[in-house]
C-alpha cells in the first residue's frame, strides 16, 4: 500500500520509506556505471540496481542503442568471508557488474541470439541448451577479462562466485535425486567459470559419496555420455578470441546434445525445474544474465524460414565422442591447439563443403548481417545517454565523488593501457570485428573520445557534492594527490592496478600502507559505502523538508484535499523499452527548449540608438547632426522555474499510456537538465498521487513512471489544489502542464479551484478532433494533440509561455 501524506503524519517516517537502500540507490548505480565506462564499457550503457532481482543480467538486444545492466540490490549471504554486510553487498554488486561488463565487451549478443533463434531442435529443451551456451560464454568472457585486466579481476570474480553463485549441495532440492539436466547445467559452471572450485560436481561424480545421489541409472548414463564433449567445448571456446567462432562452436554442442537425446532408445527422464534453478543461483531457465532465451527474431524475414537448416557442422554424436581430457586451460600449448582447431573449424564453416555446409553458411551470414545492420542503425547515438548523465544539471550529477580527480584519470589510463597490452581478443587479421564483432572498436580511442566528457563530469560532480558535503566528507575528499594511490574510485583492483600487473604488488602495497591488502580493501570499501550512506541521509533530510511543504499545502487547501498519496518506490524492474524511449525523447525535446531558454536569458545590446548610454565610438556622427550615438542594453531574463507535470492514468488512457509516459518522462528529463525544478503527479484509480516530488531525480522514479498502469477516473481537482498550494511556497516562476484525454470528474469544483490559481495551467488533450474548444474552459491554454504529438505540443507550449 502506498503511503499517504496528511498534516498529522510524521515526515521522517514517510521519507524513510521512500528513500532506497544504499545497494539500490542512484549513487550506487552511478558509481558502478562510471566504473564500467572506465573499463571500456559501451558508451551510453545504463545500470539498474533492483531490489529482489535474483541475478545480474545484461540486455544486449540489437534494437537498443546501448546495453542495460541490471544488478540485484539486497543483502547477500557470505559463504567464504565474514565482511560487514554493507561491504559484502558492495563487493558482490561490483563483481556481478564486472561479469556483465565481460558480456558487454566480448559477447556478440545480437548475433548469438539470432543464431540461436534460428536453430531448430527436436527435443523441448531449448531453455537448457541456452543455459549451457550461457555457461560456455561466461567462461570465455571471464578468461578474457582476467587476461586483459589482471589478477585483481580474477580475485573479484571468484569472490563473487563463491559468495553469490555457489549453492551448497545440501541446499539443492532433492539432493538424493539429481537429474541429468541438473548435472549438465552444473558441469558447465564447475568446469567453466568456477574453475573446478565448487564441490557439487566432485561429490556427484564420487559414487562413494552419499550426499548427492542420482535419481536413476539413466540420469547418470546421460550425464556420463555428455560430459566429455562438454569439457571439450569449454576448452575450445574458453580462450577463443573470435566471439562469433565461439558461438558457432557452442551451437554445435547443443545440436549434438539435442540429437543425442533424440536418439536415445527411451525418452530422457523428466527434469526437475526447482533443482536446476538452484544450481547456480541464476534464476529460472528462461531468463539468465544474457537476457531471454529463444526470443522472437523480429529482424528475420519469412522468406528465410525455409533455410533454417541444421547450422552445426557434421560431427560425431555425443555417445561416440571419446574423452580426450581437458588439459590445462591456461597452458600456451593447449591454447594454441584450441586456437588452431577453432581456426580450422571456422575455415570449414566459411568455405563450406557440400549442401549442409552451404546451408549453414547462408544461415549464419544472414543472421550476422541482420544483427550488424541493427547495430549500425544506432551507432550515431551511442553517447547520448552518457551526455545526459554528465550534464552538470543532470539528476545524476554529484552521484560519486569518492576520490580525487587525478585518481579517476589515472585509473582510466591504466584501464586503457591494460586493455591494449593484455587484450586476448583483438585479432586485426580476421574478417570478424574482433570478439563477437563488438571489440574491434579501438577501446583506447573510444576512451579518448569520451574522456573529456567524463573528466568534465567528474569535476562538476565533485564541485556540486563539495558544496553540500559535511566536514567529514570534505576531509576525506580533499586527500592530497597521490595518497592511497592504489585506491580506485570504483572500489576495484584491491591489490594490483587494472593495467594487468603494472600497478603495485601485494607486498609493496602492504609495505606502504602498513596493512594487509585485505584489510586495506575492507577499509576502503567501508569508507565508500559510508559515503553513499551519508549522501542518502542528506537526500532523506531533503525529502522530509519537501513532505513538510506538502503538509503545508494540504493545510492551505481549506480542507479540499486532506491527504496525498505518495507512490511507493517499486521493487519491480523498470520497463527498459519505455525508459529508453524516454531518454531518446528527452534528447529530442531538450534542443528546442535549451535554444529558447538561452535566447530568453541572453543580454541584448543595440548600438546606434537615440536613447540609452553614450557610446564614444559613435561620436563622429555628431558632425552630421546624427544623434544615434547611444547604446541600449536589455538584460536577459534570469528566471528560476517550477513545473508540475500531471499525467492522467484513468481507464480511458489504457491504449495510449505508454506514449504519454514517454512524453511526460522525456519532457521532465529535458527540463531537469536545464535546471528547471520538476514534480510529477499522476491520476490513478481516483487518487492524485505524488510520483516525483520536487528535488527527486526523474531517474530515481523510472520504474513508477514506466509502469503502464491505468484505471479509475480523473481527479484533476485534487492535483490542482495540492500543486497550487505547494507552489505558493516557491519563489520560482510556476507552471502546470496536464496530459489527459478527458475532463475533470467534478467540473464545478475544478473550475472554482482554477479561478484561485495564480499560475498558468496548460493542457494537452488527447483527442481525435482537431478542435480543443470543448476543453478550453479547463485550462488557461489548451492544445489538442494526437497520441504521437504530445512531446512536441509540450515543448511548443513551454517555449511560448515559459521562456
PDB file of C-alpha atoms in Angstrom, residues 261-435:
ATOM      1  CA  UNK A 261      18.732 -37.003 -26.593  1.00  0.00           C
ATOM      2  CA  UNK A 262      16.533 -37.601 -29.631  1.00  0.00           C
ATOM      3  CA  UNK A 263      18.309 -40.856 -30.474  1.00  0.00           C
ATOM      4  CA  UNK A 264      18.032 -42.399 -27.012  1.00  0.00           C
ATOM      5  CA  UNK A 265      16.189 -45.705 -27.014  1.00  0.00           C
ATOM      6  CA  UNK A 266      13.817 -44.312 -24.401  1.00  0.00           C
ATOM      7  CA  UNK A 267      12.845 -40.754 -23.628  1.00  0.00           C
ATOM      8  CA  UNK A 268      15.057 -38.882 -21.149  1.00  0.00           C
ATOM      9  CA  UNK A 269      13.687 -38.808 -17.611  1.00  0.00           C
ATOM     10  CA  UNK A 270      11.718 -35.737 -16.687  1.00  0.00           C
ATOM     11  CA  UNK A 271      13.630 -32.726 -15.447  1.00  0.00           C
ATOM     12  CA  UNK A 272      13.228 -31.069 -12.049  1.00  0.00           C
ATOM     13  CA  UNK A 273      12.988 -27.343 -12.607  1.00  0.00           C
ATOM     14  CA  UNK A 274      13.468 -26.245  -8.994  1.00  0.00           C
ATOM     15  CA  UNK A 275      16.637 -28.286  -8.728  1.00  0.00           C
ATOM     16  CA  UNK A 276      18.045 -26.747 -11.909  1.00  0.00           C
ATOM     17  CA  UNK A 277      17.149 -23.237 -10.788  1.00  0.00           C
ATOM     18  CA  UNK A 278      19.102 -23.686  -7.556  1.00  0.00           C
ATOM     19  CA  UNK A 279      22.321 -24.945  -9.101  1.00  0.00           C
ATOM     20  CA  UNK A 280      23.958 -21.593  -9.819  1.00  0.00           C
ATOM     21  CA  UNK A 281      21.591 -19.132  -8.158  1.00  0.00           C
ATOM     22  CA  UNK A 282      20.864 -17.735 -11.601  1.00  0.00           C
ATOM     23  CA  UNK A 283      17.096 -17.688 -11.681  1.00  0.00           C
ATOM     24  CA  UNK A 284      14.678 -19.503 -13.926  1.00  0.00           C
ATOM     25  CA  UNK A 285      15.772 -21.059 -17.178  1.00  0.00           C
ATOM     26  CA  UNK A 286      14.050 -18.579 -19.442  1.00  0.00           C
ATOM     27  CA  UNK A 287      15.932 -15.591 -18.074  1.00  0.00           C
ATOM     28  CA  UNK A 288      19.635 -15.503 -17.259  1.00  0.00           C
ATOM     29  CA  UNK A 289      22.424 -12.994 -17.407  1.00  0.00           C
ATOM     30  CA  UNK A 290      22.489 -12.694 -21.207  1.00  0.00           C
ATOM     31  CA  UNK A 291      18.767 -11.963 -21.452  1.00  0.00           C
ATOM     32  CA  UNK A 292      15.803 -14.030 -22.502  1.00  0.00           C
ATOM     33  CA  UNK A 293      16.309 -17.207 -24.455  1.00  0.00           C
ATOM     34  CA  UNK A 294      14.518 -18.042 -27.680  1.00  0.00           C
ATOM     35  CA  UNK A 295      13.176 -14.563 -28.258  1.00  0.00           C
ATOM     36  CA  UNK A 296      11.309 -13.908 -31.470  1.00  0.00           C
ATOM     37  CA  UNK A 297      13.776 -12.961 -34.183  1.00  0.00           C
ATOM     38  CA  UNK A 298      11.849  -9.992 -35.494  1.00  0.00           C
ATOM     39  CA  UNK A 299      14.522  -8.990 -37.968  1.00  0.00           C
ATOM     40  CA  UNK A 300      14.373 -12.292 -39.855  1.00  0.00           C
ATOM     41  CA  UNK A 301      12.200 -12.317 -42.937  1.00  0.00           C
ATOM     42  CA  UNK A 302       9.693 -15.062 -43.521  1.00  0.00           C
ATOM     43  CA  UNK A 303      11.492 -15.976 -46.706  1.00  0.00           C
ATOM     44  CA  UNK A 304      14.400 -17.142 -44.576  1.00  0.00           C
ATOM     45  CA  UNK A 305      12.341 -19.695 -42.737  1.00  0.00           C
ATOM     46  CA  UNK A 306      12.871 -22.305 -45.383  1.00  0.00           C
ATOM     47  CA  UNK A 307      16.628 -22.056 -44.904  1.00  0.00           C
ATOM     48  CA  UNK A 308      16.605 -22.953 -41.230  1.00  0.00           C
ATOM     49  CA  UNK A 309      18.840 -25.912 -41.709  1.00  0.00           C
ATOM     50  CA  UNK A 310      20.924 -27.514 -39.005  1.00  0.00           C
ATOM     51  CA  UNK A 311      23.744 -24.972 -38.565  1.00  0.00           C
ATOM     52  CA  UNK A 312      26.017 -27.311 -36.695  1.00  0.00           C
ATOM     53  CA  UNK A 313      28.811 -28.844 -38.697  1.00  0.00           C
ATOM     54  CA  UNK A 314      28.942 -32.586 -39.248  1.00  0.00           C
ATOM     55  CA  UNK A 315      30.353 -34.180 -36.121  1.00  0.00           C
ATOM     56  CA  UNK A 316      30.262 -37.370 -34.182  1.00  0.00           C
ATOM     57  CA  UNK A 317      27.355 -37.818 -31.820  1.00  0.00           C
ATOM     58  CA  UNK A 318      27.888 -37.363 -28.116  1.00  0.00           C
ATOM     59  CA  UNK A 319      27.687 -41.058 -27.437  1.00  0.00           C
ATOM     60  CA  UNK A 320      30.613 -41.664 -29.810  1.00  0.00           C
ATOM     61  CA  UNK A 321      32.811 -38.784 -28.666  1.00  0.00           C
ATOM     62  CA  UNK A 322      35.934 -40.029 -26.896  1.00  0.00           C
ATOM     63  CA  UNK A 323      37.060 -38.305 -23.694  1.00  0.00           C
ATOM     64  CA  UNK A 324      40.361 -36.684 -24.580  1.00  0.00           C
ATOM     65  CA  UNK A 325      40.706 -34.937 -21.227  1.00  0.00           C
ATOM     66  CA  UNK A 326      40.647 -31.240 -20.542  1.00  0.00           C
ATOM     67  CA  UNK A 327      44.317 -30.434 -20.183  1.00  0.00           C
ATOM     68  CA  UNK A 328      45.415 -27.117 -18.767  1.00  0.00           C
ATOM     69  CA  UNK A 329      43.153 -24.244 -19.703  1.00  0.00           C
ATOM     70  CA  UNK A 330      45.964 -21.784 -19.098  1.00  0.00           C
ATOM     71  CA  UNK A 331      48.837 -23.512 -20.848  1.00  0.00           C
ATOM     72  CA  UNK A 332      50.060 -21.930 -24.066  1.00  0.00           C
ATOM     73  CA  UNK A 333      50.277 -25.291 -25.836  1.00  0.00           C
ATOM     74  CA  UNK A 334      46.650 -26.070 -25.107  1.00  0.00           C
ATOM     75  CA  UNK A 335      45.609 -22.578 -26.162  1.00  0.00           C
ATOM     76  CA  UNK A 336      47.481 -22.926 -29.449  1.00  0.00           C
ATOM     77  CA  UNK A 337      45.870 -26.289 -30.110  1.00  0.00           C
ATOM     78  CA  UNK A 338      42.433 -24.869 -29.323  1.00  0.00           C
ATOM     79  CA  UNK A 339      43.099 -21.807 -31.460  1.00  0.00           C
ATOM     80  CA  UNK A 340      44.256 -23.922 -34.343  1.00  0.00           C
ATOM     81  CA  UNK A 341      41.283 -26.222 -34.035  1.00  0.00           C
ATOM     82  CA  UNK A 342      38.877 -23.321 -33.938  1.00  0.00           C
ATOM     83  CA  UNK A 343      40.547 -21.548 -36.851  1.00  0.00           C
ATOM     84  CA  UNK A 344      40.246 -24.749 -38.867  1.00  0.00           C
ATOM     85  CA  UNK A 345      36.629 -25.113 -37.799  1.00  0.00           C
ATOM     86  CA  UNK A 346      35.936 -21.503 -38.736  1.00  0.00           C
ATOM     87  CA  UNK A 347      37.572 -22.010 -42.117  1.00  0.00           C
ATOM     88  CA  UNK A 348      35.390 -25.050 -42.749  1.00  0.00           C
ATOM     89  CA  UNK A 349      32.312 -23.121 -41.691  1.00  0.00           C
ATOM     90  CA  UNK A 350      33.106 -20.222 -44.009  1.00  0.00           C
ATOM     91  CA  UNK A 351      34.149 -22.182 -47.092  1.00  0.00           C
ATOM     92  CA  UNK A 352      31.526 -24.907 -46.711  1.00  0.00           C
ATOM     93  CA  UNK A 353      31.676 -28.403 -48.111  1.00  0.00           C
ATOM     94  CA  UNK A 354      28.561 -29.932 -49.542  1.00  0.00           C
ATOM     95  CA  UNK A 355      24.946 -28.935 -49.194  1.00  0.00           C
ATOM     96  CA  UNK A 356      24.875 -28.956 -45.382  1.00  0.00           C
ATOM     97  CA  UNK A 357      27.835 -26.598 -45.102  1.00  0.00           C
ATOM     98  CA  UNK A 358      26.373 -24.300 -47.751  1.00  0.00           C
ATOM     99  CA  UNK A 359      23.056 -24.007 -45.923  1.00  0.00           C
ATOM    100  CA  UNK A 360      24.875 -23.455 -42.670  1.00  0.00           C
ATOM    101  CA  UNK A 361      26.992 -20.662 -44.094  1.00  0.00           C
ATOM    102  CA  UNK A 362      23.993 -18.932 -45.599  1.00  0.00           C
ATOM    103  CA  UNK A 363      22.060 -19.094 -42.357  1.00  0.00           C
ATOM    104  CA  UNK A 364      24.892 -17.682 -40.270  1.00  0.00           C
ATOM    105  CA  UNK A 365      25.738 -14.949 -42.770  1.00  0.00           C
ATOM    106  CA  UNK A 366      22.143 -13.752 -42.935  1.00  0.00           C
ATOM    107  CA  UNK A 367      21.876 -13.634 -39.153  1.00  0.00           C
ATOM    108  CA  UNK A 368      25.241 -11.904 -38.878  1.00  0.00           C
ATOM    109  CA  UNK A 369      24.343  -9.240 -41.446  1.00  0.00           C
ATOM    110  CA  UNK A 370      20.963  -8.666 -39.829  1.00  0.00           C
ATOM    111  CA  UNK A 371      22.447  -8.241 -36.359  1.00  0.00           C
ATOM    112  CA  UNK A 372      25.212  -5.942 -37.584  1.00  0.00           C
ATOM    113  CA  UNK A 373      22.817  -3.766 -39.587  1.00  0.00           C
ATOM    114  CA  UNK A 374      20.670  -3.303 -36.489  1.00  0.00           C
ATOM    115  CA  UNK A 375      23.717  -2.164 -34.529  1.00  0.00           C
ATOM    116  CA  UNK A 376      24.767   0.237 -37.294  1.00  0.00           C
ATOM    117  CA  UNK A 377      21.386   1.993 -37.162  1.00  0.00           C
ATOM    118  CA  UNK A 378      22.054   3.030 -33.593  1.00  0.00           C
ATOM    119  CA  UNK A 379      25.786   3.718 -33.801  1.00  0.00           C
ATOM    120  CA  UNK A 380      25.379   7.505 -34.123  1.00  0.00           C
ATOM    121  CA  UNK A 381      23.623   7.863 -30.779  1.00  0.00           C
ATOM    122  CA  UNK A 382      25.952   5.824 -28.600  1.00  0.00           C
ATOM    123  CA  UNK A 383      26.992   8.700 -26.351  1.00  0.00           C
ATOM    124  CA  UNK A 384      23.677  10.439 -25.857  1.00  0.00           C
ATOM    125  CA  UNK A 385      22.804   8.870 -22.535  1.00  0.00           C
ATOM    126  CA  UNK A 386      26.282   9.481 -21.189  1.00  0.00           C
ATOM    127  CA  UNK A 387      25.986  13.163 -22.164  1.00  0.00           C
ATOM    128  CA  UNK A 388      22.774  13.337 -20.219  1.00  0.00           C
ATOM    129  CA  UNK A 389      24.357  11.816 -17.149  1.00  0.00           C
ATOM    130  CA  UNK A 390      27.400  14.080 -17.322  1.00  0.00           C
ATOM    131  CA  UNK A 391      25.374  17.254 -17.737  1.00  0.00           C
ATOM    132  CA  UNK A 392      26.001  19.494 -14.697  1.00  0.00           C
ATOM    133  CA  UNK A 393      22.260  19.891 -14.190  1.00  0.00           C
ATOM    134  CA  UNK A 394      21.578  16.192 -14.625  1.00  0.00           C
ATOM    135  CA  UNK A 395      19.860  14.392 -11.759  1.00  0.00           C
ATOM    136  CA  UNK A 396      22.777  12.013 -11.834  1.00  0.00           C
ATOM    137  CA  UNK A 397      25.280  14.793 -11.148  1.00  0.00           C
ATOM    138  CA  UNK A 398      27.146  14.711  -7.851  1.00  0.00           C
ATOM    139  CA  UNK A 399      26.484  10.987  -7.663  1.00  0.00           C
ATOM    140  CA  UNK A 400      30.003   9.884  -6.899  1.00  0.00           C
ATOM    141  CA  UNK A 401      32.985  11.997  -5.867  1.00  0.00           C
ATOM    142  CA  UNK A 402      34.722   9.344  -3.870  1.00  0.00           C
ATOM    143  CA  UNK A 403      38.307  10.067  -4.830  1.00  0.00           C
ATOM    144  CA  UNK A 404      40.383  12.918  -6.264  1.00  0.00           C
ATOM    145  CA  UNK A 405      40.062  13.647  -9.970  1.00  0.00           C
ATOM    146  CA  UNK A 406      43.655  12.646 -10.531  1.00  0.00           C
ATOM    147  CA  UNK A 407      42.863   9.138  -9.338  1.00  0.00           C
ATOM    148  CA  UNK A 408      39.974   8.855 -11.778  1.00  0.00           C
ATOM    149  CA  UNK A 409      42.148   9.940 -14.683  1.00  0.00           C
ATOM    150  CA  UNK A 410      44.927   7.560 -13.684  1.00  0.00           C
ATOM    151  CA  UNK A 411      42.514   4.660 -13.393  1.00  0.00           C
ATOM    152  CA  UNK A 412      41.087   5.308 -16.837  1.00  0.00           C
ATOM    153  CA  UNK A 413      44.560   5.453 -18.277  1.00  0.00           C
ATOM    154  CA  UNK A 414      45.503   2.213 -16.587  1.00  0.00           C
ATOM    155  CA  UNK A 415      42.403   0.528 -17.923  1.00  0.00           C
ATOM    156  CA  UNK A 416      43.078   1.660 -21.448  1.00  0.00           C
ATOM    157  CA  UNK A 417      46.703   0.573 -21.406  1.00  0.00           C
ATOM    158  CA  UNK A 418      45.798  -2.733 -19.804  1.00  0.00           C
ATOM    159  CA  UNK A 419      43.275  -3.477 -22.465  1.00  0.00           C
ATOM    160  CA  UNK A 420      45.760  -2.834 -25.244  1.00  0.00           C
ATOM    161  CA  UNK A 421      48.659  -4.631 -23.672  1.00  0.00           C
ATOM    162  CA  UNK A 422      46.821  -7.678 -22.407  1.00  0.00           C
ATOM    163  CA  UNK A 423      43.918  -7.858 -24.809  1.00  0.00           C
ATOM    164  CA  UNK A 424      43.448 -11.524 -25.747  1.00  0.00           C
ATOM    165  CA  UNK A 425      40.549 -10.881 -28.071  1.00  0.00           C
ATOM    166  CA  UNK A 426      41.871  -8.476 -30.651  1.00  0.00           C
ATOM    167  CA  UNK A 427      42.720 -10.027 -33.988  1.00  0.00           C
ATOM    168  CA  UNK A 428      43.179  -7.460 -36.721  1.00  0.00           C
ATOM    169  CA  UNK A 429      43.684 -10.115 -39.355  1.00  0.00           C
ATOM    170  CA  UNK A 430      40.337 -11.863 -39.191  1.00  0.00           C
ATOM    171  CA  UNK A 431      37.286 -10.688 -41.020  1.00  0.00           C
ATOM    172  CA  UNK A 432      35.064 -10.517 -37.961  1.00  0.00           C
ATOM    173  CA  UNK A 433      35.030  -7.411 -35.837  1.00  0.00           C
ATOM    174  CA  UNK A 434      37.252  -8.650 -33.034  1.00  0.00           C
ATOM    175  CA  UNK A 435      35.466 -10.594 -30.340  1.00  0.00           C
TER     176      UNK A 435
END
